[in-house]
Coordinates of C-alpha atoms in Angstrom, one line a residue:
M1 CA 72.1 33.8 59.0
L2 CA 74.3 33.6 62.1
L3 CA 77.7 32.4 62.5
T4 CA 81.1 30.8 61.0
V5 CA 84.6 32.1 60.9
P6 CA 85.3 34.6 58.0
L7 CA 88.2 34.0 55.8
A8 CA 89.9 37.1 57.0
G9 CA 88.8 37.3 60.7
I10 CA 91.2 35.3 62.8
A11 CA 93.4 35.3 59.8
N12 CA 94.8 38.7 60.8
E13 CA 96.1 37.2 64.0
A14 CA 99.2 35.4 62.8
D15 CA 101.7 34.6 65.4
S16 CA 104.7 36.9 64.9
T17 CA 107.0 33.9 65.3
S18 CA 105.4 31.9 62.4
D19 CA 107.5 28.9 61.3
T20 CA 107.0 29.5 57.6
A21 CA 109.3 31.6 55.4
P22 CA 108.0 34.9 54.0
G23 CA 105.6 34.5 51.1
R24 CA 102.5 32.5 50.5
H25 CA 104.0 29.1 49.9
A26 CA 107.0 28.4 52.1
L27 CA 108.4 25.5 50.1
G28 CA 111.9 25.2 51.5
T29 CA 112.8 24.8 55.2
V30 CA 109.9 23.5 57.2
K31 CA 109.5 22.7 60.9
V32 CA 107.4 19.7 61.7
S33 CA 104.8 20.3 64.4
G34 CA 103.0 17.9 66.7
A35 CA 100.0 18.8 68.8
S36 CA 101.1 22.4 69.5
N37 CA 104.9 21.9 69.3
N38 CA 107.1 23.7 66.8
S39 CA 110.4 22.7 68.4
L40 CA 111.4 19.9 66.0
A41 CA 113.6 22.1 63.8
G42 CA 115.4 21.4 60.6
E43 CA 114.7 20.4 57.0
L44 CA 112.8 17.3 56.0
P45 CA 114.2 15.4 53.0
T46 CA 111.0 15.5 51.1
G47 CA 109.1 17.8 48.8
T48 CA 107.1 19.3 51.7
V49 CA 104.7 22.1 50.7
V50 CA 103.5 24.6 53.3
I51 CA 100.4 26.7 52.7
D52 CA 100.8 29.5 55.1
R53 CA 98.3 32.0 56.5
E54 CA 99.0 34.6 53.9
A55 CA 98.4 32.1 51.1
I56 CA 95.1 31.0 52.6
D57 CA 93.9 34.6 52.7
S58 CA 94.9 35.2 49.1
L59 CA 93.0 32.3 47.6
P60 CA 89.5 32.6 46.2
A61 CA 88.5 29.7 48.4
T62 CA 85.5 29.3 50.7
N63 CA 86.4 25.9 52.3
L64 CA 89.4 23.7 53.1
A65 CA 88.9 21.5 50.0
E66 CA 89.4 24.5 47.7
V67 CA 92.6 25.4 49.5
L68 CA 94.0 21.9 49.1
D69 CA 93.4 22.3 45.3
S70 CA 96.3 24.7 45.2
V71 CA 98.9 22.0 45.8
G72 CA 100.6 20.3 42.9
G73 CA 100.5 16.5 43.3
L74 CA 97.4 16.5 45.4
Q75 CA 93.9 16.0 44.0
S76 CA 90.8 16.9 46.0
S77 CA 87.6 15.5 44.4
R78 CA 84.1 16.7 45.2
L79 CA 80.7 15.1 44.4
Y80 CA 78.7 18.3 44.7
G81 CA 81.1 21.2 44.6
I82 CA 79.4 24.0 46.6
N83 CA 80.5 23.4 50.1
G84 CA 83.3 20.8 50.2
S85 CA 81.0 18.1 51.6
R86 CA 82.2 14.5 51.0
T87 CA 85.5 15.7 49.6
S88 CA 88.2 13.1 49.0
V89 CA 91.9 13.9 49.2
D90 CA 94.4 11.9 47.1
L91 CA 98.2 12.2 47.2
L92 CA 100.4 10.4 44.6
G93 CA 97.4 9.0 42.6
F94 CA 95.4 6.3 44.3
G95 CA 92.0 7.3 42.8
A96 CA 89.0 5.8 44.6
T97 CA 91.1 4.7 47.6
G98 CA 92.8 8.1 47.9
N99 CA 91.1 8.7 51.3
Q100 CA 92.5 5.5 52.7
N101 CA 96.1 6.1 51.3
T102 CA 96.4 9.8 52.4
L103 CA 96.5 10.5 56.1
I104 CA 94.8 13.6 57.3
L105 CA 95.9 15.1 60.6
L106 CA 95.0 18.0 62.9
N107 CA 97.9 19.3 64.8
G108 CA 99.7 16.0 64.3
R109 CA 96.7 13.9 65.4
R110 CA 94.6 11.6 63.2
L111 CA 91.4 12.8 61.6
S112 CA 91.2 9.8 59.2
N113 CA 88.8 7.3 60.7
I114 CA 88.4 3.5 60.3
D115 CA 85.5 3.5 57.9
Q116 CA 85.4 4.4 54.2
A117 CA 84.1 7.9 54.6
P118 CA 86.6 10.8 54.2
P119 CA 87.3 13.1 57.2
Q120 CA 84.6 15.8 57.2
L121 CA 86.7 19.0 56.5
T122 CA 83.8 21.5 56.4
G123 CA 83.8 21.8 60.2
L124 CA 87.3 23.3 60.3
P125 CA 87.1 27.1 59.9
L126 CA 89.8 28.4 57.5
A127 CA 90.5 31.4 59.8
A128 CA 91.6 29.2 62.7
I129 CA 94.3 27.5 60.6
E130 CA 97.9 28.8 60.9
R131 CA 99.3 26.6 58.0
I132 CA 98.8 23.3 56.2
E133 CA 101.8 21.0 55.8
V134 CA 101.7 18.5 52.9
L135 CA 104.3 15.7 52.9
P136 CA 104.2 13.7 49.7
G137 CA 105.4 10.1 50.0
A138 CA 106.5 10.6 53.6
G139 CA 105.2 10.5 57.2
A140 CA 104.7 6.7 57.7
A141 CA 107.2 6.4 60.6
L142 CA 106.1 9.6 62.3
Y143 CA 102.3 9.3 61.8
G144 CA 101.6 5.7 61.0
N145 CA 98.9 3.6 59.3
G146 CA 97.6 5.0 56.0
A147 CA 100.4 7.4 55.1
V148 CA 101.0 5.6 51.9
G149 CA 100.7 8.6 49.5
G150 CA 101.7 11.0 52.2
V151 CA 100.3 13.2 54.9
V152 CA 98.3 16.4 55.1
N153 CA 98.7 18.0 58.5
I154 CA 96.4 21.0 59.4
V155 CA 98.0 23.2 62.1
T156 CA 95.8 25.6 64.1
R157 CA 97.1 28.8 65.7
R158 CA 99.1 28.9 68.9
H159 CA 98.4 32.6 70.0
Y160 CA 95.4 34.8 69.6
R161 CA 95.0 38.5 70.3
N162 CA 91.8 40.3 71.3
S163 CA 89.4 40.6 68.4
A164 CA 86.0 39.7 67.1
G165 CA 84.1 39.6 63.8
V166 CA 80.9 38.7 62.0
E167 CA 80.2 37.8 58.5
I168 CA 77.1 37.0 56.4
H169 CA 77.2 35.6 52.9
S170 CA 74.8 34.7 50.1
G171 CA 75.1 33.2 46.7
S172 CA 73.7 31.1 43.9
Y173 CA 71.4 28.2 44.5
S174 CA 69.8 29.9 47.6
N175 CA 73.1 29.6 49.4
V176 CA 73.0 31.7 52.6
G177 CA 75.0 31.5 55.8
G178 CA 77.0 33.4 58.3
N179 CA 79.5 33.3 61.0
V180 CA 80.7 34.9 64.2
Y181 CA 84.0 34.6 66.1
A182 CA 85.8 36.0 69.1
T183 CA 89.4 35.6 70.1
G184 CA 91.4 36.9 73.0
S185 CA 94.2 36.6 75.4
H186 CA 94.9 37.5 79.1
D187 CA 98.2 36.9 80.7
N188 CA 99.2 33.4 79.8
V189 CA 95.8 32.3 78.4
S190 CA 94.6 32.7 74.8
G191 CA 91.8 31.2 72.8
A192 CA 89.2 31.4 70.1
V193 CA 85.5 30.4 69.6
A194 CA 83.6 30.4 66.3
L195 CA 80.2 29.4 65.1
S196 CA 79.0 28.9 61.6
T197 CA 75.9 28.0 59.6
Q198 CA 75.2 27.3 55.9
D199 CA 71.9 26.6 54.2
S200 CA 71.8 25.9 50.4
D201 CA 69.7 24.2 47.8
S202 CA 73.0 23.4 46.0
Y203 CA 73.4 23.0 42.3
R204 CA 71.3 19.9 41.7
D205 CA 67.7 18.8 42.5
N206 CA 67.4 16.9 45.8
N207 CA 70.8 18.2 47.0
A208 CA 69.8 20.6 49.7
L209 CA 72.4 21.1 52.5
R210 CA 72.2 22.4 56.0
N211 CA 75.5 22.6 58.0
D212 CA 76.1 24.0 61.5
S213 CA 79.4 23.9 63.3
A214 CA 81.1 25.1 66.4
F215 CA 84.8 25.4 67.0
A216 CA 86.8 26.3 70.1
D217 CA 90.6 26.4 70.8
L218 CA 92.0 27.3 74.3
R219 CA 95.7 27.5 75.1
Y220 CA 97.8 28.2 78.2
H221 CA 101.5 29.0 78.2
Q222 CA 103.8 29.5 81.2
D223 CA 107.5 29.1 81.1
R224 CA 108.2 25.5 80.0
F225 CA 104.6 24.3 80.4
E226 CA 101.8 24.4 77.8
A227 CA 98.2 23.1 78.0
Y228 CA 95.7 23.2 75.1
F229 CA 92.2 22.0 74.3
T230 CA 90.6 22.0 70.9
A231 CA 87.0 21.0 70.2
N232 CA 84.7 20.9 67.3
G233 CA 81.0 19.9 66.8
E234 CA 79.1 19.7 63.6
T235 CA 75.7 18.7 62.3
Q236 CA 74.9 18.2 58.6
S237 CA 71.9 17.1 56.6
L238 CA 72.4 16.5 52.9
D239 CA 70.1 15.3 50.2
L240 CA 71.7 12.9 47.7
P241 CA 70.7 13.2 44.1
G242 CA 72.8 10.2 42.8
G243 CA 74.8 10.0 39.6
R244 CA 73.6 11.0 36.1
D245 CA 74.0 8.8 33.1
P246 CA 76.0 10.4 30.2
R247 CA 72.9 11.4 28.3
A248 CA 71.2 13.0 31.3
F249 CA 74.6 14.6 32.3
N250 CA 74.6 16.5 29.0
N251 CA 70.9 17.3 28.7
D252 CA 69.9 17.9 32.4
P253 CA 72.9 17.9 34.7
Q254 CA 70.9 19.5 37.6
G255 CA 68.4 16.6 37.7
A256 CA 68.2 14.0 40.4
D257 CA 68.2 10.2 39.8
T258 CA 67.5 9.5 43.4
P259 CA 65.0 12.2 44.4
N260 CA 64.3 10.9 47.9
D261 CA 67.7 9.7 49.1
E262 CA 69.2 11.6 52.1
A263 CA 71.8 11.5 54.8
E264 CA 72.4 13.1 58.2
Q265 CA 75.6 13.3 60.2
E266 CA 76.5 14.5 63.6
S267 CA 80.1 14.6 64.9
Y268 CA 82.3 16.0 67.6
W269 CA 85.8 15.7 68.7
L270 CA 87.7 16.8 71.8
M271 CA 91.5 17.1 71.8
P272 CA 93.2 18.0 75.1
G273 CA 96.9 17.9 75.6
I274 CA 99.8 19.2 77.7
R275 CA 103.5 19.8 76.9
I276 CA 106.1 19.8 79.7
G277 CA 109.6 21.1 79.3
M278 CA 112.1 18.9 81.0
A279 CA 115.8 19.0 81.7
G280 CA 117.9 20.4 78.9
N281 CA 116.2 20.5 75.5
T282 CA 113.7 17.7 76.2
A283 CA 110.0 17.9 76.4
L284 CA 107.2 15.5 77.1
T285 CA 103.9 15.8 75.2
L286 CA 100.7 14.0 76.4
D287 CA 97.9 14.2 73.9
A288 CA 94.5 12.5 74.0
S289 CA 91.3 12.7 71.9
R290 CA 87.7 11.6 72.0
R291 CA 85.7 11.5 68.8
R292 CA 82.2 10.4 67.9
Q293 CA 80.5 10.4 64.5
T294 CA 76.9 9.3 63.8
Q295 CA 75.6 8.9 60.3
E296 CA 72.0 8.1 59.3
Y297 CA 71.2 7.3 55.7
R298 CA 67.9 6.6 53.9
Y299 CA 68.1 5.3 50.3
P300 CA 64.5 4.6 49.1
S301 CA 66.0 4.2 45.6
G302 CA 67.7 1.0 46.6
G303 CA 65.4 0.0 49.5
F304 CA 68.3 0.6 52.0
N305 CA 68.5 2.5 55.2
G306 CA 70.7 2.4 58.3
E307 CA 72.8 4.1 60.9
S308 CA 76.5 3.9 61.7
V309 CA 78.3 5.1 64.8
V310 CA 82.1 5.4 65.2
D311 CA 83.5 6.1 68.7
S312 CA 87.2 6.6 68.9
Y313 CA 89.7 7.3 71.7
S314 CA 93.4 7.9 71.5
F315 CA 96.3 8.5 73.8
T316 CA 99.6 9.5 72.1
P317 CA 102.4 10.4 74.4
K318 CA 105.8 11.3 73.0
L319 CA 109.2 12.5 74.2
E320 CA 111.2 14.9 72.1
G321 CA 114.6 16.4 72.5
Q322 CA 117.7 17.9 70.9
T323 CA 121.1 16.6 71.7
A324 CA 124.6 17.1 70.2
T325 CA 127.2 14.5 69.4
G326 CA 130.3 16.3 68.2
S327 CA 129.2 18.8 65.5
A328 CA 126.0 16.9 64.7
I329 CA 122.7 18.1 66.2
H330 CA 120.0 15.4 66.7
N331 CA 116.3 16.3 66.8
W332 CA 114.7 13.1 68.0
T333 CA 111.2 11.9 68.9
L334 CA 110.2 8.7 70.7
G335 CA 106.5 8.0 70.9
F336 CA 103.7 5.6 71.5
D337 CA 100.2 5.7 69.8
L338 CA 97.1 4.0 71.1
H339 CA 93.9 4.3 69.1
E340 CA 90.7 2.5 70.1
Y341 CA 87.7 2.4 67.8
D342 CA 84.1 1.1 68.3
Y343 CA 82.0 0.8 65.2
T344 CA 78.3 0.0 65.1
S345 CA 76.2 -0.4 62.0
R346 CA 72.4 -1.0 62.0
T347 CA 70.7 -1.5 58.7
N348 CA 67.5 -3.1 57.3
F349 CA 69.8 -5.9 56.1
G350 CA 71.3 -6.6 59.5
D351 CA 73.4 -5.2 62.3
R352 CA 77.2 -5.3 62.9
E353 CA 79.5 -4.3 65.8
L354 CA 83.3 -4.2 65.5
E355 CA 86.1 -3.1 67.7
Q356 CA 89.6 -2.2 66.6
S357 CA 92.7 -1.4 68.6
Q358 CA 95.9 0.0 67.0
R359 CA 99.1 0.3 69.0
A360 CA 102.4 1.5 67.7
W361 CA 105.9 2.5 69.0
Y362 CA 108.0 4.8 66.8
V363 CA 111.3 6.6 66.8
H364 CA 112.4 9.4 64.5
N365 CA 115.7 11.4 64.3
L366 CA 116.5 14.4 62.1
V367 CA 120.2 15.0 62.3
S368 CA 121.9 18.2 61.1
L369 CA 125.4 16.9 60.3
T370 CA 126.5 20.3 59.1
P371 CA 124.7 23.6 58.6
K372 CA 124.1 22.5 55.0
L373 CA 123.7 18.7 55.3
S374 CA 120.9 16.9 57.2
V375 CA 119.7 13.3 57.3
S376 CA 116.7 11.7 58.8
A377 CA 115.6 8.2 59.8
G378 CA 112.6 6.7 61.5
A379 CA 110.9 3.4 62.3
R380 CA 107.4 2.4 63.6
H381 CA 106.0 -1.0 64.7
L382 CA 102.2 -1.3 64.4
E383 CA 99.9 -3.9 65.9
S384 CA 96.2 -4.0 65.0
T385 CA 93.5 -6.1 66.6
L386 CA 90.0 -6.3 65.0
S387 CA 87.2 -8.1 66.8
G388 CA 83.6 -8.6 65.9
E389 CA 81.2 -11.1 64.2
G390 CA 83.0 -12.6 61.3
A391 CA 85.9 -10.2 61.3
D392 CA 88.4 -11.3 64.1
K393 CA 91.8 -10.4 62.8
E394 CA 95.3 -9.6 64.2
Q395 CA 97.7 -7.8 62.0
D396 CA 101.0 -6.0 62.3
G397 CA 103.3 -4.0 60.2
E398 CA 106.7 -2.4 60.1
M399 CA 107.2 1.2 58.7
Y400 CA 110.5 2.9 57.9
E401 CA 111.5 6.2 56.4
G402 CA 114.7 8.1 55.8
G403 CA 116.4 10.6 53.6
I404 CA 119.1 13.2 53.0
R405 CA 119.0 16.9 52.2
Y406 CA 121.9 19.2 51.2
T407 CA 121.5 23.0 50.9
F408 CA 123.9 24.9 48.6
T409 CA 124.9 28.5 48.8
G410 CA 122.0 30.5 47.4
N411 CA 119.2 28.6 49.1
L412 CA 119.1 25.7 46.6
A413 CA 118.5 22.4 48.3
L414 CA 118.5 18.9 46.9
F415 CA 116.7 16.1 48.7
A416 CA 116.1 12.3 48.4
G417 CA 113.9 10.2 50.6
A418 CA 112.4 6.7 50.9
Q419 CA 109.7 5.1 53.1
R420 CA 108.0 1.7 53.7
S421 CA 104.4 2.2 54.5
V422 CA 101.5 0.0 55.8
R423 CA 97.8 0.3 55.4
I424 CA 95.4 -1.9 57.4
A425 CA 92.0 -2.6 55.8
N426 CA 89.2 -0.4 57.3
V427 CA 86.0 -1.9 58.6
D428 CA 84.0 -1.3 55.3
E429 CA 86.7 -3.3 53.5
L430 CA 86.4 -6.1 56.0
S431 CA 82.7 -6.5 55.8
P432 CA 81.1 -10.0 56.0
F433 CA 80.7 -9.9 52.2
N434 CA 84.4 -9.6 51.6
P435 CA 87.3 -12.1 52.1
P436 CA 89.9 -11.2 54.7
A437 CA 92.3 -8.5 53.4
D438 CA 96.0 -8.6 54.3
P439 CA 97.9 -5.4 55.2
Q440 CA 98.9 -3.4 52.1
T441 CA 102.6 -2.4 52.0
G442 CA 104.2 0.3 49.9
H443 CA 107.7 1.4 49.1
S444 CA 107.9 5.1 48.1
Y445 CA 110.9 7.1 46.7
T446 CA 111.0 10.8 46.3
T447 CA 113.7 13.1 45.1
G448 CA 113.9 16.7 43.9
A449 CA 115.0 20.3 44.7
S450 CA 113.7 23.3 46.4
W451 CA 115.0 26.8 46.0
S452 CA 114.2 30.4 47.0
Q453 CA 115.4 33.8 46.2
G454 CA 113.8 36.8 47.8
R455 CA 110.1 36.1 47.8
Q456 CA 110.3 33.3 45.2
H457 CA 109.8 29.8 46.6
S458 CA 109.7 26.6 44.5
T459 CA 109.8 22.9 45.0
L460 CA 110.2 20.2 42.3
T461 CA 109.4 16.7 43.4
F462 CA 109.8 13.3 41.5
W463 CA 108.1 10.3 43.1
R464 CA 107.8 6.6 42.5
A465 CA 105.7 4.2 44.7
E466 CA 105.5 0.4 44.4
I467 CA 102.4 -1.0 46.2
D468 CA 102.1 -4.7 47.1
N469 CA 98.8 -6.3 48.2
E470 CA 97.0 -3.1 47.3
I471 CA 93.4 -3.2 48.7
V472 CA 90.9 -2.4 45.9
Y473 CA 87.3 -2.9 45.2
D474 CA 86.6 -5.6 42.6
P475 CA 83.3 -4.8 40.8
I476 CA 83.1 -8.3 39.3
A477 CA 83.4 -10.1 42.7
F478 CA 81.5 -7.3 44.5
A479 CA 84.2 -7.4 47.2
N480 CA 87.3 -5.6 48.4
R481 CA 90.4 -7.7 48.0
N482 CA 94.2 -7.6 47.8
L483 CA 95.7 -7.5 44.3
D484 CA 98.1 -10.4 43.6
D485 CA 100.4 -8.1 41.7
R486 CA 101.8 -4.7 42.5
T487 CA 100.8 -1.3 41.3
I488 CA 103.2 1.4 40.3
H489 CA 102.6 5.1 40.9
K490 CA 105.1 7.7 39.5
G491 CA 105.1 11.3 38.6
V492 CA 106.5 14.8 39.1
S493 CA 105.0 17.9 40.7
I494 CA 106.0 21.6 40.8
N495 CA 104.9 24.0 43.4
S496 CA 106.2 27.5 42.7
H497 CA 105.3 31.0 44.2
W498 CA 106.6 34.3 42.8
Q499 CA 106.4 37.8 44.2
L500 CA 106.5 39.7 40.9
D501 CA 106.4 43.1 42.5
K502 CA 105.1 44.6 45.7
D503 CA 101.4 44.3 44.5
I504 CA 101.4 41.1 42.4
T505 CA 102.1 37.5 43.3
F506 CA 101.8 34.5 41.1
T507 CA 101.6 30.8 42.0
A508 CA 102.0 27.9 39.5
N509 CA 101.4 24.4 40.7
A510 CA 101.2 21.3 38.4
S511 CA 101.7 17.6 38.3
A512 CA 102.2 14.9 35.7
Q513 CA 101.6 11.3 37.0
Q514 CA 100.9 7.8 36.0
A515 CA 99.4 5.0 38.1
R516 CA 99.2 1.5 36.6
F517 CA 98.7 -2.1 37.4
D518 CA 102.0 -4.0 37.0
G519 CA 100.9 -7.6 36.4
G520 CA 97.8 -9.8 36.8
P521 CA 94.5 -9.5 34.8
F522 CA 94.7 -5.7 34.7
S523 CA 98.4 -5.5 33.8
G524 CA 99.3 -2.3 32.0
N525 CA 95.9 -0.7 32.7
D526 CA 95.6 2.7 34.4
V527 CA 94.3 3.0 37.9
P528 CA 90.9 4.6 37.7
L529 CA 90.2 8.2 38.7
V530 CA 93.9 9.2 38.5
P531 CA 94.4 12.1 36.0
E532 CA 97.6 12.2 34.0
H533 CA 97.9 16.0 34.4
T534 CA 96.7 18.6 36.9
M535 CA 97.4 22.3 37.2
K536 CA 96.5 25.3 39.4
L537 CA 97.5 28.9 38.5
I538 CA 96.8 31.7 41.0
A539 CA 97.3 35.4 40.7
D540 CA 96.8 37.9 43.5
W541 CA 96.8 41.6 42.7
Q542 CA 96.6 44.4 45.2
A543 CA 95.0 46.8 42.7
L544 CA 94.4 49.7 45.2
S545 CA 95.1 50.2 48.9
W546 CA 91.5 49.2 49.5
L547 CA 90.9 46.7 46.7
S548 CA 92.5 43.3 45.9
A549 CA 91.7 40.7 43.2
Q550 CA 92.4 37.0 43.2
I551 CA 92.0 34.8 40.1
S552 CA 92.7 31.1 39.9
H553 CA 92.6 28.5 37.1
R554 CA 92.3 24.8 37.7
Y555 CA 92.9 22.0 35.1
V556 CA 92.2 18.3 35.7
G557 CA 93.1 15.8 32.9
D558 CA 91.4 12.8 31.5
R559 CA 91.0 9.8 33.8
H560 CA 89.1 6.5 33.8
Y561 CA 85.8 6.0 35.7
D562 CA 85.8 4.4 39.1
A563 CA 85.6 0.6 39.0
D564 CA 86.8 0.5 35.3
L565 CA 89.8 -1.7 36.1
D566 CA 89.7 -3.2 32.6
N567 CA 89.9 0.4 31.1
E568 CA 87.2 -0.7 28.7
Y569 CA 85.0 2.4 28.9
R570 CA 85.8 5.8 27.6
K571 CA 87.6 8.2 30.0
L572 CA 86.1 11.0 32.1
D573 CA 86.7 14.2 30.1
H574 CA 89.3 16.7 31.3
Y575 CA 88.0 20.0 32.5
R576 CA 89.1 23.5 33.5
T577 CA 87.6 26.1 35.7
T578 CA 88.4 29.8 36.5
D579 CA 87.4 31.5 39.7
L580 CA 87.6 35.3 40.4
Q581 CA 87.2 37.0 43.8
L582 CA 87.3 40.8 44.6
T583 CA 87.8 42.1 48.1
A584 CA 87.1 45.7 49.1
R585 CA 88.0 47.0 52.6
Y586 CA 86.9 50.2 54.4
R587 CA 88.2 50.6 57.9
K588 CA 86.8 47.6 59.8
L589 CA 84.4 46.5 57.0
Y590 CA 85.1 44.2 54.1
L591 CA 83.1 43.1 51.1
K592 CA 84.0 40.0 49.1
A593 CA 82.4 39.1 45.8
G594 CA 83.3 36.0 43.8
V595 CA 82.3 34.3 40.6
Y596 CA 83.2 30.6 40.1
N597 CA 83.5 28.5 37.0
L598 CA 83.6 31.6 34.8
E599 CA 83.6 29.4 31.7
D600 CA 80.2 28.1 32.7
N601 CA 81.2 24.5 31.9
V602 CA 79.5 21.3 33.1
N603 CA 82.2 19.2 34.7
A604 CA 82.5 16.1 36.9
D605 CA 85.2 15.2 39.5
Y606 CA 83.8 11.7 39.8
G607 CA 82.2 9.0 37.7
N608 CA 81.4 5.4 38.3
Y609 CA 81.3 2.5 35.8
N610 CA 79.3 -0.7 36.1
P611 CA 81.1 -3.5 34.1
A612 CA 78.1 -5.8 34.5
S613 CA 75.8 -3.5 32.6
S614 CA 78.4 -1.5 30.7
S615 CA 76.9 1.7 32.0
A616 CA 78.2 4.7 33.8
V617 CA 77.1 7.6 35.9
L618 CA 78.7 11.0 36.6
Y619 CA 78.3 13.6 39.4
P620 CA 78.0 17.0 37.9
L621 CA 79.8 20.0 39.4
P622 CA 78.1 23.5 39.5
E623 CA 78.0 25.7 36.4
R624 CA 78.8 29.4 36.8
H625 CA 77.8 30.6 40.3
Y626 CA 78.3 33.5 42.6
R627 CA 79.0 34.4 46.2
V628 CA 79.0 37.7 48.1
A629 CA 80.1 38.1 51.7
L630 CA 79.9 41.2 54.0
G631 CA 81.9 41.2 57.2
M632 CA 83.2 43.3 60.0
E633 CA 86.4 42.8 62.1
L634 CA 86.8 44.5 65.5

């Protein structure tokens, strides 16, 4: 039991110039950050939600997926539940394709890859995160391909002080692990290193997990020059128990239908960059990245085994500045993105090699017309080239976004925004077994209000998205294809945080949404895996000077099984879970004890339906389980 970053460790090192408002959910004014830049000031005309450092510490969460659960309008779904492995993130209700329609960023740079797999979030230590910015229905012009439902931008810290810490933890299902970290600064240099390990049998048979990760972040500041280098490496082995049919789900949810299937993954990414202050209020940022992900999978249950490797490189320079024309203040960005991907797949059914190049120019301007009124506009042109056996394809797309925001006296703001987004099919969707897929386009509209008073912060967001040529998997044709008719996604979300008194805070986040096919053979049917209602309630009580308690309640409504486009099978049942965590501190020591799924229910985030056999399988989540962590901060 060695090594990871504790939830509190680096967490105590918040930059005193944090961009978020006081409180745990800064839901009003937000500053958009690129690689390490916080200079693009102003208010975005969208229902942006910021989960700040204080909020992350207060949650009874052990991984990033559980933190994202606290956002209304965002659904994170897990197959296994203990560690956040294979977690998918879905903004605005896309169901099975949520990963492809929600863009995940680290410091403004893409973590979403070109294959079907979701970004592996377990390698990002919570304690290294300064804040998480969630932009529903926005971000296409600034960030590009795949920002259909919106963007989740994970921002790491900019400054570290001298500190160190260690934690060990243990829990249900032989779950053991630990972590160690060190941070420091000297003159103009600061940085952090962290190591982690986790070993667990997990909830189900044949579901053992071993995960090891290393994280490093180094930063140099001097006058108008900044250099930074962030790196992460991770290895993971995971046994795959498969889905349970409904009878087995009820009688023996812990059993394994595929007792010998397993997968291994190794990945690393390197992200260097520099930022140079130029004349006036102008700065040049030069960011690059190198990523490699290797996956090996062995499925004796289906007679299938193979290996895939994704190598990616990027270079993303941008020029930013602030200028004035009369009384208007312009915060502008002009940038170019180059992403190169090499994909190799070797299986017992054949080999495949693909290369994809994505190039994009973009411009964005956020204008403060008056201290109360701001408008924004942006545009991006994308060109994509895919080459490889049976998959040569050139595609392009135009993306636009804009909006308006007005802030009244008393910190009440109204906003309205719109965007045109584009999604290029990934390499799995363009396999030799599928017909060519055209770019998917979407038109999204958001409107709402945000308001704050003292330490109360709330945002109410209404959205509507109309998607043309949506790329979906057709279980009858066994292929991914474009739908001939559009789909409509609409809903409302509330994200609200209240400081009830000096010792008690309360967060209430919820959404009501509808995603339906608008025409064609599935006209009027619901999009699978999209719940009509979700809710997250969180209470944080500082009971004593040395003892705090955090309790959270999550509700996920009914939704159709994956691949049930005809809505002919019964729905996945709604479920609710309650988690409780106690934290005791004595000088530099802390003890955390948590119990999760207090109701001891058997739930499932995911289920799949086979229309050919009229059968379904579910992936059970853990029943009541426990976790205890002991740590020291120096």
